[in-house]
């Protein structure tokens, strides 16, 4: 789901409205991830990096007996998520790098968040420690950072016209499914890891720019002052339009994602 920015040097302000422009497309990986979580009647479910909360609300619908908590580091996202809050569903501010549950949870979900945490594989033991024996840790991260959408962004950001402002912005990254499988198997989990490339068919003007400006490009764009941002956006839009030309059905955006579902071993 949302790219909740956790970079240490430049704090990015996320905009739920921009992010939700493609809510349907962004919800598909969340549904595909949760379809492989076999928890039947969990008592406590946590969405770590919940964004605007609409997908967290589906967790309360799936598991009507669970208390569901959404955690996000963006105040704007948490404020927007409050519209979904209810007796069994609440939202709080928190940082994935330091968040610890009050007690072990039954299901811990993180959707399109960990890619913003440098060396996030080192966090997996701590995240798993917050899951009870027999419980579930499930997350998905983008795996499209070599695609033109990102390659063009970083090449342009490195241009001398912009480099002084963009040098310290967050740059997301992720490992492959085999890496996460090895990490969590070594921690004693039964692991299901896979990848999927979605072909999102987008419509309207500058659709790929509108998509990435709400997520991966936002730290770069926000780091620029108004005149340079306008120039950067104009050049970036043109490059994206050339890399992703419209077809008969619309503009196709290939988007690879990496999924991991791990069940924590029950102690003998």
PDB file of C-alpha atoms in Angstrom:
ATOM      1  CA  UNK A   1       0.000   0.000   0.000  1.00  0.00           C
ATOM      2  CA  UNK A   2       1.409   3.429   0.836  1.00  0.00           C
ATOM      3  CA  UNK A   3       5.095   4.234   0.810  1.00  0.00           C
ATOM      4  CA  UNK A   4       5.339   5.620   4.293  1.00  0.00           C
ATOM      5  CA  UNK A   5       8.598   7.570   4.281  1.00  0.00           C
ATOM      6  CA  UNK A   6      10.928   6.681   7.145  1.00  0.00           C
ATOM      7  CA  UNK A   7      14.195   8.226   5.903  1.00  0.00           C
ATOM      8  CA  UNK A   8      16.304   9.838   8.587  1.00  0.00           C
ATOM      9  CA  UNK A   9      17.594  12.956   6.818  1.00  0.00           C
ATOM     10  CA  UNK A  10      14.649  14.530   4.999  1.00  0.00           C
ATOM     11  CA  UNK A  11      11.153  14.143   6.409  1.00  0.00           C
ATOM     12  CA  UNK A  12       8.609  13.776   3.635  1.00  0.00           C
ATOM     13  CA  UNK A  13       5.002  14.843   4.119  1.00  0.00           C
ATOM     14  CA  UNK A  14       2.733  12.281   2.508  1.00  0.00           C
ATOM     15  CA  UNK A  15      -0.530  13.264   0.844  1.00  0.00           C
ATOM     16  CA  UNK A  16      -3.348  10.704   1.217  1.00  0.00           C
ATOM     17  CA  UNK A  17      -5.304  12.282  -1.657  1.00  0.00           C
ATOM     18  CA  UNK A  18      -2.443  11.826  -4.100  1.00  0.00           C
ATOM     19  CA  UNK A  19      -1.826   8.295  -2.922  1.00  0.00           C
ATOM     20  CA  UNK A  20      -5.485   7.305  -3.188  1.00  0.00           C
ATOM     21  CA  UNK A  21      -5.769   8.324  -6.861  1.00  0.00           C
ATOM     22  CA  UNK A  22      -4.943   4.712  -7.718  1.00  0.00           C
ATOM     23  CA  UNK A  23      -6.516   3.056  -4.697  1.00  0.00           C
ATOM     24  CA  UNK A  24      -7.937   0.103  -6.651  1.00  0.00           C
ATOM     25  CA  UNK A  25      -4.608  -0.783  -8.246  1.00  0.00           C
ATOM     26  CA  UNK A  26      -2.706  -0.339  -4.993  1.00  0.00           C
ATOM     27  CA  UNK A  27      -5.161  -2.578  -3.116  1.00  0.00           C
ATOM     28  CA  UNK A  28      -4.575  -5.658  -5.289  1.00  0.00           C
ATOM     29  CA  UNK A  29      -1.228  -6.665  -3.753  1.00  0.00           C
ATOM     30  CA  UNK A  30      -2.687  -6.288  -0.259  1.00  0.00           C
ATOM     31  CA  UNK A  31      -5.514  -8.666  -1.110  1.00  0.00           C
ATOM     32  CA  UNK A  32      -3.134 -11.134  -2.752  1.00  0.00           C
ATOM     33  CA  UNK A  33      -0.857 -11.061   0.288  1.00  0.00           C
ATOM     34  CA  UNK A  34      -3.644 -11.614   2.785  1.00  0.00           C
ATOM     35  CA  UNK A  35      -5.118 -14.456   0.734  1.00  0.00           C
ATOM     36  CA  UNK A  36      -2.112 -16.569   1.764  1.00  0.00           C
ATOM     37  CA  UNK A  37      -2.393 -15.835   5.487  1.00  0.00           C
ATOM     38  CA  UNK A  38      -4.059 -18.834   7.085  1.00  0.00           C
ATOM     39  CA  UNK A  39      -5.004 -17.333  10.452  1.00  0.00           C
ATOM     40  CA  UNK A  40      -8.547 -18.443  11.283  1.00  0.00           C
ATOM     41  CA  UNK A  41      -9.565 -16.571  14.430  1.00  0.00           C
ATOM     42  CA  UNK A  42      -6.830 -14.145  15.487  1.00  0.00           C
ATOM     43  CA  UNK A  43      -7.364 -11.978  18.536  1.00  0.00           C
ATOM     44  CA  UNK A  44      -4.932  -9.165  17.624  1.00  0.00           C
ATOM     45  CA  UNK A  45      -4.007  -8.013  14.110  1.00  0.00           C
ATOM     46  CA  UNK A  46      -1.604  -5.155  13.348  1.00  0.00           C
ATOM     47  CA  UNK A  47      -1.057  -3.314  10.068  1.00  0.00           C
ATOM     48  CA  UNK A  48       2.390  -1.742  10.337  1.00  0.00           C
ATOM     49  CA  UNK A  49       2.520   1.139   7.875  1.00  0.00           C
ATOM     50  CA  UNK A  50      -1.238   1.425   7.449  1.00  0.00           C
ATOM     51  CA  UNK A  51      -1.361   4.575   5.303  1.00  0.00           C
ATOM     52  CA  UNK A  52      -4.853   6.052   4.898  1.00  0.00           C
ATOM     53  CA  UNK A  53      -6.452   3.045   6.571  1.00  0.00           C
ATOM     54  CA  UNK A  54      -8.937   1.798   3.995  1.00  0.00           C
ATOM     55  CA  UNK A  55      -7.123  -1.519   3.610  1.00  0.00           C
ATOM     56  CA  UNK A  56      -6.613  -1.894   7.349  1.00  0.00           C
ATOM     57  CA  UNK A  57     -10.388  -1.717   7.667  1.00  0.00           C
ATOM     58  CA  UNK A  58     -10.686  -4.844   5.515  1.00  0.00           C
ATOM     59  CA  UNK A  59      -8.731  -6.744   8.172  1.00  0.00           C
ATOM     60  CA  UNK A  60     -11.466  -6.018  10.694  1.00  0.00           C
ATOM     61  CA  UNK A  61     -14.021  -7.266   8.179  1.00  0.00           C
ATOM     62  CA  UNK A  62     -12.123 -10.477   7.483  1.00  0.00           C
ATOM     63  CA  UNK A  63     -11.550 -11.257  11.169  1.00  0.00           C
ATOM     64  CA  UNK A  64     -14.633  -9.945  13.016  1.00  0.00           C
ATOM     65  CA  UNK A  65     -13.379 -11.220  16.361  1.00  0.00           C
ATOM     66  CA  UNK A  66     -10.038  -9.427  16.212  1.00  0.00           C
ATOM     67  CA  UNK A  67      -8.850  -6.130  17.582  1.00  0.00           C
ATOM     68  CA  UNK A  68      -7.102  -4.420  14.661  1.00  0.00           C
ATOM     69  CA  UNK A  69      -4.453  -1.727  15.021  1.00  0.00           C
ATOM     70  CA  UNK A  70      -3.080   0.427  12.205  1.00  0.00           C
ATOM     71  CA  UNK A  71       0.309   2.081  12.759  1.00  0.00           C
ATOM     72  CA  UNK A  72       1.897   4.732  10.529  1.00  0.00           C
ATOM     73  CA  UNK A  73       4.668   7.307  10.845  1.00  0.00           C
ATOM     74  CA  UNK A  74       2.840   9.940   8.762  1.00  0.00           C
ATOM     75  CA  UNK A  75       0.519  12.201  10.783  1.00  0.00           C
ATOM     76  CA  UNK A  76      -1.452  12.990   7.613  1.00  0.00           C
ATOM     77  CA  UNK A  77      -2.026   9.320   6.919  1.00  0.00           C
ATOM     78  CA  UNK A  78      -3.056   8.585  10.511  1.00  0.00           C
ATOM     79  CA  UNK A  79      -5.465  11.525  10.481  1.00  0.00           C
ATOM     80  CA  UNK A  80      -7.049  10.265   7.262  1.00  0.00           C
ATOM     81  CA  UNK A  81      -7.227   6.721   8.610  1.00  0.00           C
ATOM     82  CA  UNK A  82      -9.287   7.833  11.621  1.00  0.00           C
ATOM     83  CA  UNK A  83     -12.370   7.961   9.406  1.00  0.00           C
ATOM     84  CA  UNK A  84     -12.265   4.151   9.398  1.00  0.00           C
ATOM     85  CA  UNK A  85     -11.810   3.779  13.175  1.00  0.00           C
ATOM     86  CA  UNK A  86     -14.356   1.826  15.181  1.00  0.00           C
ATOM     87  CA  UNK A  87     -14.801  -0.290  18.303  1.00  0.00           C
ATOM     88  CA  UNK A  88     -12.317  -2.921  17.093  1.00  0.00           C
ATOM     89  CA  UNK A  89     -10.246  -0.761  14.765  1.00  0.00           C
ATOM     90  CA  UNK A  90      -7.926   2.036  15.829  1.00  0.00           C
ATOM     91  CA  UNK A  91      -4.979   3.939  14.380  1.00  0.00           C
ATOM     92  CA  UNK A  92      -1.883   5.358  16.050  1.00  0.00           C
ATOM     93  CA  UNK A  93       1.376   7.016  15.078  1.00  0.00           C
ATOM     94  CA  UNK A  94       4.467   4.838  15.166  1.00  0.00           C
ATOM     95  CA  UNK A  95       7.751   4.120  13.407  1.00  0.00           C
ATOM     96  CA  UNK A  96       8.386   0.667  11.981  1.00  0.00           C
ATOM     97  CA  UNK A  97      12.037   0.946  13.020  1.00  0.00           C
ATOM     98  CA  UNK A  98      11.179   1.162  16.725  1.00  0.00           C
ATOM     99  CA  UNK A  99       7.583  -0.034  17.117  1.00  0.00           C
ATOM    100  CA  UNK A 100       7.064  -2.898  19.577  1.00  0.00           C
ATOM    101  CA  UNK A 101       3.638  -4.358  20.470  1.00  0.00           C
ATOM    102  CA  UNK A 102       2.457  -4.349  24.064  1.00  0.00           C
ATOM    103  CA  UNK A 103       2.079  -8.125  23.782  1.00  0.00           C
ATOM    104  CA  UNK A 104       2.722 -10.624  20.957  1.00  0.00           C
ATOM    105  CA  UNK A 105       0.160 -10.351  18.150  1.00  0.00           C
ATOM    106  CA  UNK A 106      -1.473 -13.049  16.051  1.00  0.00           C
ATOM    107  CA  UNK A 107      -1.034 -11.419  12.631  1.00  0.00           C
ATOM    108  CA  UNK A 108       1.460  -8.693  11.741  1.00  0.00           C
ATOM    109  CA  UNK A 109       1.024  -7.220   8.255  1.00  0.00           C
ATOM    110  CA  UNK A 110       3.206  -4.650   6.513  1.00  0.00           C
ATOM    111  CA  UNK A 111       2.193  -3.542   3.045  1.00  0.00           C
ATOM    112  CA  UNK A 112       4.569  -1.495   0.828  1.00  0.00           C
ATOM    113  CA  UNK A 113       6.413  -0.026   3.791  1.00  0.00           C
ATOM    114  CA  UNK A 114       9.639  -1.895   4.488  1.00  0.00           C
ATOM    115  CA  UNK A 115      11.248  -0.711   1.243  1.00  0.00           C
ATOM    116  CA  UNK A 116      11.610   2.727   2.868  1.00  0.00           C
ATOM    117  CA  UNK A 117      13.646   1.337   5.772  1.00  0.00           C
ATOM    118  CA  UNK A 118      17.371   1.037   5.043  1.00  0.00           C
ATOM    119  CA  UNK A 119      18.624  -2.500   5.790  1.00  0.00           C
ATOM    120  CA  UNK A 120      15.106  -3.574   6.697  1.00  0.00           C
ATOM    121  CA  UNK A 121      16.076  -7.245   6.575  1.00  0.00           C
ATOM    122  CA  UNK A 122      17.886  -6.601   9.862  1.00  0.00           C
ATOM    123  CA  UNK A 123      14.501  -5.673  11.383  1.00  0.00           C
ATOM    124  CA  UNK A 124      12.922  -9.049  10.650  1.00  0.00           C
ATOM    125  CA  UNK A 125      14.031 -10.741  13.910  1.00  0.00           C
ATOM    126  CA  UNK A 126      12.512  -7.924  15.962  1.00  0.00           C
ATOM    127  CA  UNK A 127       9.300  -7.889  13.946  1.00  0.00           C
ATOM    128  CA  UNK A 128       9.012 -11.645  14.298  1.00  0.00           C
ATOM    129  CA  UNK A 129       9.584 -11.349  18.042  1.00  0.00           C
ATOM    130  CA  UNK A 130       6.356  -9.359  18.203  1.00  0.00           C
ATOM    131  CA  UNK A 131       4.383 -12.298  16.773  1.00  0.00           C
ATOM    132  CA  UNK A 132       3.187 -15.086  19.034  1.00  0.00           C
ATOM    133  CA  UNK A 133       4.243 -18.698  18.339  1.00  0.00           C
ATOM    134  CA  UNK A 134       1.985 -20.012  15.606  1.00  0.00           C
ATOM    135  CA  UNK A 135       1.217 -16.486  14.441  1.00  0.00           C
ATOM    136  CA  UNK A 136       1.813 -14.859  11.075  1.00  0.00           C
ATOM    137  CA  UNK A 137       4.124 -12.195   9.646  1.00  0.00           C
ATOM    138  CA  UNK A 138       3.136 -11.069   6.144  1.00  0.00           C
ATOM    139  CA  UNK A 139       4.561  -8.271   4.037  1.00  0.00           C
ATOM    140  CA  UNK A 140       4.951  -7.134   0.451  1.00  0.00           C
ATOM    141  CA  UNK A 141       7.401  -4.666  -1.038  1.00  0.00           C
ATOM    142  CA  UNK A 142       7.804  -3.229  -4.533  1.00  0.00           C
ATOM    143  CA  UNK A 143      10.492  -4.855  -6.620  1.00  0.00           C
ATOM    144  CA  UNK A 144      10.448  -2.467  -9.561  1.00  0.00           C
ATOM    145  CA  UNK A 145      13.355  -0.178  -8.725  1.00  0.00           C
ATOM    146  CA  UNK A 146      15.219  -0.979 -11.946  1.00  0.00           C
ATOM    147  CA  UNK A 147      12.242   0.022 -14.095  1.00  0.00           C
ATOM    148  CA  UNK A 148      12.248   3.253 -16.165  1.00  0.00           C
ATOM    149  CA  UNK A 149       9.965   4.981 -13.665  1.00  0.00           C
ATOM    150  CA  UNK A 150      12.725   4.885 -11.047  1.00  0.00           C
ATOM    151  CA  UNK A 151      15.801   4.886 -13.272  1.00  0.00           C
ATOM    152  CA  UNK A 152      14.644   8.099 -14.959  1.00  0.00           C
ATOM    153  CA  UNK A 153      13.804   9.663 -11.607  1.00  0.00           C
ATOM    154  CA  UNK A 154      17.217   9.047 -10.088  1.00  0.00           C
ATOM    155  CA  UNK A 155      19.135   9.951 -13.239  1.00  0.00           C
ATOM    156  CA  UNK A 156      17.359  13.299 -13.392  1.00  0.00           C
ATOM    157  CA  UNK A 157      17.740  13.896  -9.649  1.00  0.00           C
ATOM    158  CA  UNK A 158      21.501  13.401 -10.031  1.00  0.00           C
ATOM    159  CA  UNK A 159      21.690  16.180 -12.628  1.00  0.00           C
ATOM    160  CA  UNK A 160      23.768  19.113 -11.293  1.00  0.00           C
ATOM    161  CA  UNK A 161      20.691  21.334 -11.514  1.00  0.00           C
ATOM    162  CA  UNK A 162      19.004  19.284  -8.767  1.00  0.00           C
ATOM    163  CA  UNK A 163      21.639  17.163  -7.048  1.00  0.00           C
ATOM    164  CA  UNK A 164      22.348  19.514  -4.139  1.00  0.00           C
ATOM    165  CA  UNK A 165      18.680  19.337  -3.059  1.00  0.00           C
ATOM    166  CA  UNK A 166      18.029  15.666  -3.757  1.00  0.00           C
ATOM    167  CA  UNK A 167      21.280  14.163  -2.472  1.00  0.00           C
ATOM    168  CA  UNK A 168      19.889  13.083   0.922  1.00  0.00           C
ATOM    169  CA  UNK A 169      16.366  12.014   0.029  1.00  0.00           C
ATOM    170  CA  UNK A 170      15.139   8.493   0.669  1.00  0.00           C
ATOM    171  CA  UNK A 171      15.717   5.899  -1.998  1.00  0.00           C
ATOM    172  CA  UNK A 172      13.618   2.773  -1.481  1.00  0.00           C
ATOM    173  CA  UNK A 173      14.998  -0.705  -2.052  1.00  0.00           C
ATOM    174  CA  UNK A 174      14.004  -4.307  -1.516  1.00  0.00           C
ATOM    175  CA  UNK A 175      15.442  -7.794  -1.720  1.00  0.00           C
ATOM    176  CA  UNK A 176      14.153 -10.748  -3.715  1.00  0.00           C
ATOM    177  CA  UNK A 177      11.742 -13.404  -2.463  1.00  0.00           C
ATOM    178  CA  UNK A 178      14.554 -15.932  -2.060  1.00  0.00           C
ATOM    179  CA  UNK A 179      16.413 -13.583   0.283  1.00  0.00           C
ATOM    180  CA  UNK A 180      13.424 -13.099   2.549  1.00  0.00           C
ATOM    181  CA  UNK A 181      12.660 -16.817   2.469  1.00  0.00           C
ATOM    182  CA  UNK A 182      16.202 -17.577   3.641  1.00  0.00           C
ATOM    183  CA  UNK A 183      16.063 -14.901   6.360  1.00  0.00           C
ATOM    184  CA  UNK A 184      12.808 -16.102   7.881  1.00  0.00           C
ATOM    185  CA  UNK A 185      13.482 -19.805   7.475  1.00  0.00           C
ATOM    186  CA  UNK A 186      16.680 -19.266   9.462  1.00  0.00           C
ATOM    187  CA  UNK A 187      14.524 -17.655  12.156  1.00  0.00           C
ATOM    188  CA  UNK A 188      12.428 -20.811  12.417  1.00  0.00           C
ATOM    189  CA  UNK A 189       9.444 -19.903  10.240  1.00  0.00           C
ATOM    190  CA  UNK A 190       7.555 -21.780   7.597  1.00  0.00           C
ATOM    191  CA  UNK A 191       7.753 -19.381   4.668  1.00  0.00           C
ATOM    192  CA  UNK A 192       5.800 -18.781   1.476  1.00  0.00           C
ATOM    193  CA  UNK A 193       7.582 -16.228  -0.738  1.00  0.00           C
ATOM    194  CA  UNK A 194       6.830 -15.242  -4.325  1.00  0.00           C
ATOM    195  CA  UNK A 195       6.769 -12.376  -6.791  1.00  0.00           C
ATOM    196  CA  UNK A 196       4.171 -11.044  -9.181  1.00  0.00           C
ATOM    197  CA  UNK A 197       4.382  -8.456 -11.952  1.00  0.00           C
ATOM    198  CA  UNK A 198       1.110  -6.574 -12.324  1.00  0.00           C
ATOM    199  CA  UNK A 199       0.279  -4.853 -15.585  1.00  0.00           C
ATOM    200  CA  UNK A 200      -1.635  -1.823 -14.393  1.00  0.00           C
ATOM    201  CA  UNK A 201      -3.567  -0.147 -17.201  1.00  0.00           C
ATOM    202  CA  UNK A 202      -3.714   3.545 -16.348  1.00  0.00           C
ATOM    203  CA  UNK A 203      -5.735   6.288 -18.006  1.00  0.00           C
ATOM    204  CA  UNK A 204      -5.830  10.068 -18.007  1.00  0.00           C
ATOM    205  CA  UNK A 205      -3.041  12.614 -18.489  1.00  0.00           C
ATOM    206  CA  UNK A 206       0.485  11.718 -17.339  1.00  0.00           C
ATOM    207  CA  UNK A 207      -0.733   8.589 -15.535  1.00  0.00           C
ATOM    208  CA  UNK A 208       2.667   7.159 -14.609  1.00  0.00           C
ATOM    209  CA  UNK A 209       3.777  10.509 -13.216  1.00  0.00           C
ATOM    210  CA  UNK A 210       0.577  10.770 -11.179  1.00  0.00           C
ATOM    211  CA  UNK A 211       1.160   7.242  -9.885  1.00  0.00           C
ATOM    212  CA  UNK A 212       4.778   7.706  -8.813  1.00  0.00           C
ATOM    213  CA  UNK A 213       4.380  11.265  -7.546  1.00  0.00           C
ATOM    214  CA  UNK A 214       2.287   9.848  -4.702  1.00  0.00           C
ATOM    215  CA  UNK A 215       4.902   7.259  -3.739  1.00  0.00           C
ATOM    216  CA  UNK A 216       8.424   6.684  -5.029  1.00  0.00           C
ATOM    217  CA  UNK A 217       9.051  10.148  -6.490  1.00  0.00           C
ATOM    218  CA  UNK A 218       7.550  12.139  -3.655  1.00  0.00           C
ATOM    219  CA  UNK A 219      10.759  12.520  -1.596  1.00  0.00           C
ATOM    220  CA  UNK A 220      12.612  13.900  -4.619  1.00  0.00           C
ATOM    221  CA  UNK A 221       9.826  16.262  -5.639  1.00  0.00           C
ATOM    222  CA  UNK A 222       9.323  17.597  -2.135  1.00  0.00           C
ATOM    223  CA  UNK A 223      13.051  18.262  -1.708  1.00  0.00           C
ATOM    224  CA  UNK A 224      13.048  20.799  -4.567  1.00  0.00           C
ATOM    225  CA  UNK A 225      12.085  24.453  -4.283  1.00  0.00           C
ATOM    226  CA  UNK A 226       9.125  25.594  -6.370  1.00  0.00           C
ATOM    227  CA  UNK A 227      10.995  26.800  -9.499  1.00  0.00           C
ATOM    228  CA  UNK A 228      13.236  23.747  -9.697  1.00  0.00           C
ATOM    229  CA  UNK A 229      10.381  21.404  -8.924  1.00  0.00           C
ATOM    230  CA  UNK A 230       8.395  22.819 -11.842  1.00  0.00           C
ATOM    231  CA  UNK A 231      11.333  22.312 -14.195  1.00  0.00           C
ATOM    232  CA  UNK A 232      12.046  18.845 -12.825  1.00  0.00           C
ATOM    233  CA  UNK A 233       8.412  17.770 -13.157  1.00  0.00           C
ATOM    234  CA  UNK A 234       8.175  18.997 -16.749  1.00  0.00           C
ATOM    235  CA  UNK A 235      11.272  17.076 -17.802  1.00  0.00           C
ATOM    236  CA  UNK A 236      10.353  13.975 -15.795  1.00  0.00           C
ATOM    237  CA  UNK A 237       6.825  13.921 -17.228  1.00  0.00           C
ATOM    238  CA  UNK A 238       8.238  14.070 -20.751  1.00  0.00           C
ATOM    239  CA  UNK A 239      10.671  11.239 -20.086  1.00  0.00           C
ATOM    240  CA  UNK A 240       7.969   9.081 -18.520  1.00  0.00           C
ATOM    241  CA  UNK A 241       5.618   9.707 -21.428  1.00  0.00           C
ATOM    242  CA  UNK A 242       8.299   8.492 -23.827  1.00  0.00           C
ATOM    243  CA  UNK A 243       9.073   5.426 -21.707  1.00  0.00           C
ATOM    244  CA  UNK A 244       5.400   4.527 -21.173  1.00  0.00           C
ATOM    245  CA  UNK A 245       3.489   5.449 -24.337  1.00  0.00           C
ATOM    246  CA  UNK A 246      -0.282   4.987 -24.288  1.00  0.00           C
ATOM    247  CA  UNK A 247      -1.768   1.983 -26.044  1.00  0.00           C
ATOM    248  CA  UNK A 248      -5.290   1.092 -27.181  1.00  0.00           C
ATOM    249  CA  UNK A 249      -6.450   0.279 -23.637  1.00  0.00           C
ATOM    250  CA  UNK A 250      -4.423   2.931 -21.840  1.00  0.00           C
ATOM    251  CA  UNK A 251      -0.905   3.276 -20.485  1.00  0.00           C
ATOM    252  CA  UNK A 252       0.529   0.003 -19.201  1.00  0.00           C
ATOM    253  CA  UNK A 253       2.661   0.234 -16.063  1.00  0.00           C
ATOM    254  CA  UNK A 254       4.426  -3.065 -15.277  1.00  0.00           C
ATOM    255  CA  UNK A 255       4.882  -3.305 -11.515  1.00  0.00           C
ATOM    256  CA  UNK A 256       6.788  -6.159  -9.870  1.00  0.00           C
ATOM    257  CA  UNK A 257       6.065  -6.873  -6.219  1.00  0.00           C
ATOM    258  CA  UNK A 258       7.626  -9.296  -3.739  1.00  0.00           C
ATOM    259  CA  UNK A 259       5.435 -11.138  -1.225  1.00  0.00           C
ATOM    260  CA  UNK A 260       6.348 -12.974   1.964  1.00  0.00           C
ATOM    261  CA  UNK A 261       4.087 -14.883   4.345  1.00  0.00           C
ATOM    262  CA  UNK A 262       5.818 -16.493   7.304  1.00  0.00           C
ATOM    263  CA  UNK A 263       4.292 -18.575  10.073  1.00  0.00           C
ATOM    264  CA  UNK A 264       6.215 -18.561  13.317  1.00  0.00           C
ATOM    265  CA  UNK A 265       7.082 -21.995  14.611  1.00  0.00           C
ATOM    266  CA  UNK A 266       5.239 -23.174  17.710  1.00  0.00           C
ATOM    267  CA  UNK A 267       7.796 -23.995  20.387  1.00  0.00           C
ATOM    268  CA  UNK A 268       8.055 -27.708  21.145  1.00  0.00           C
TER     269      UNK A 268
END
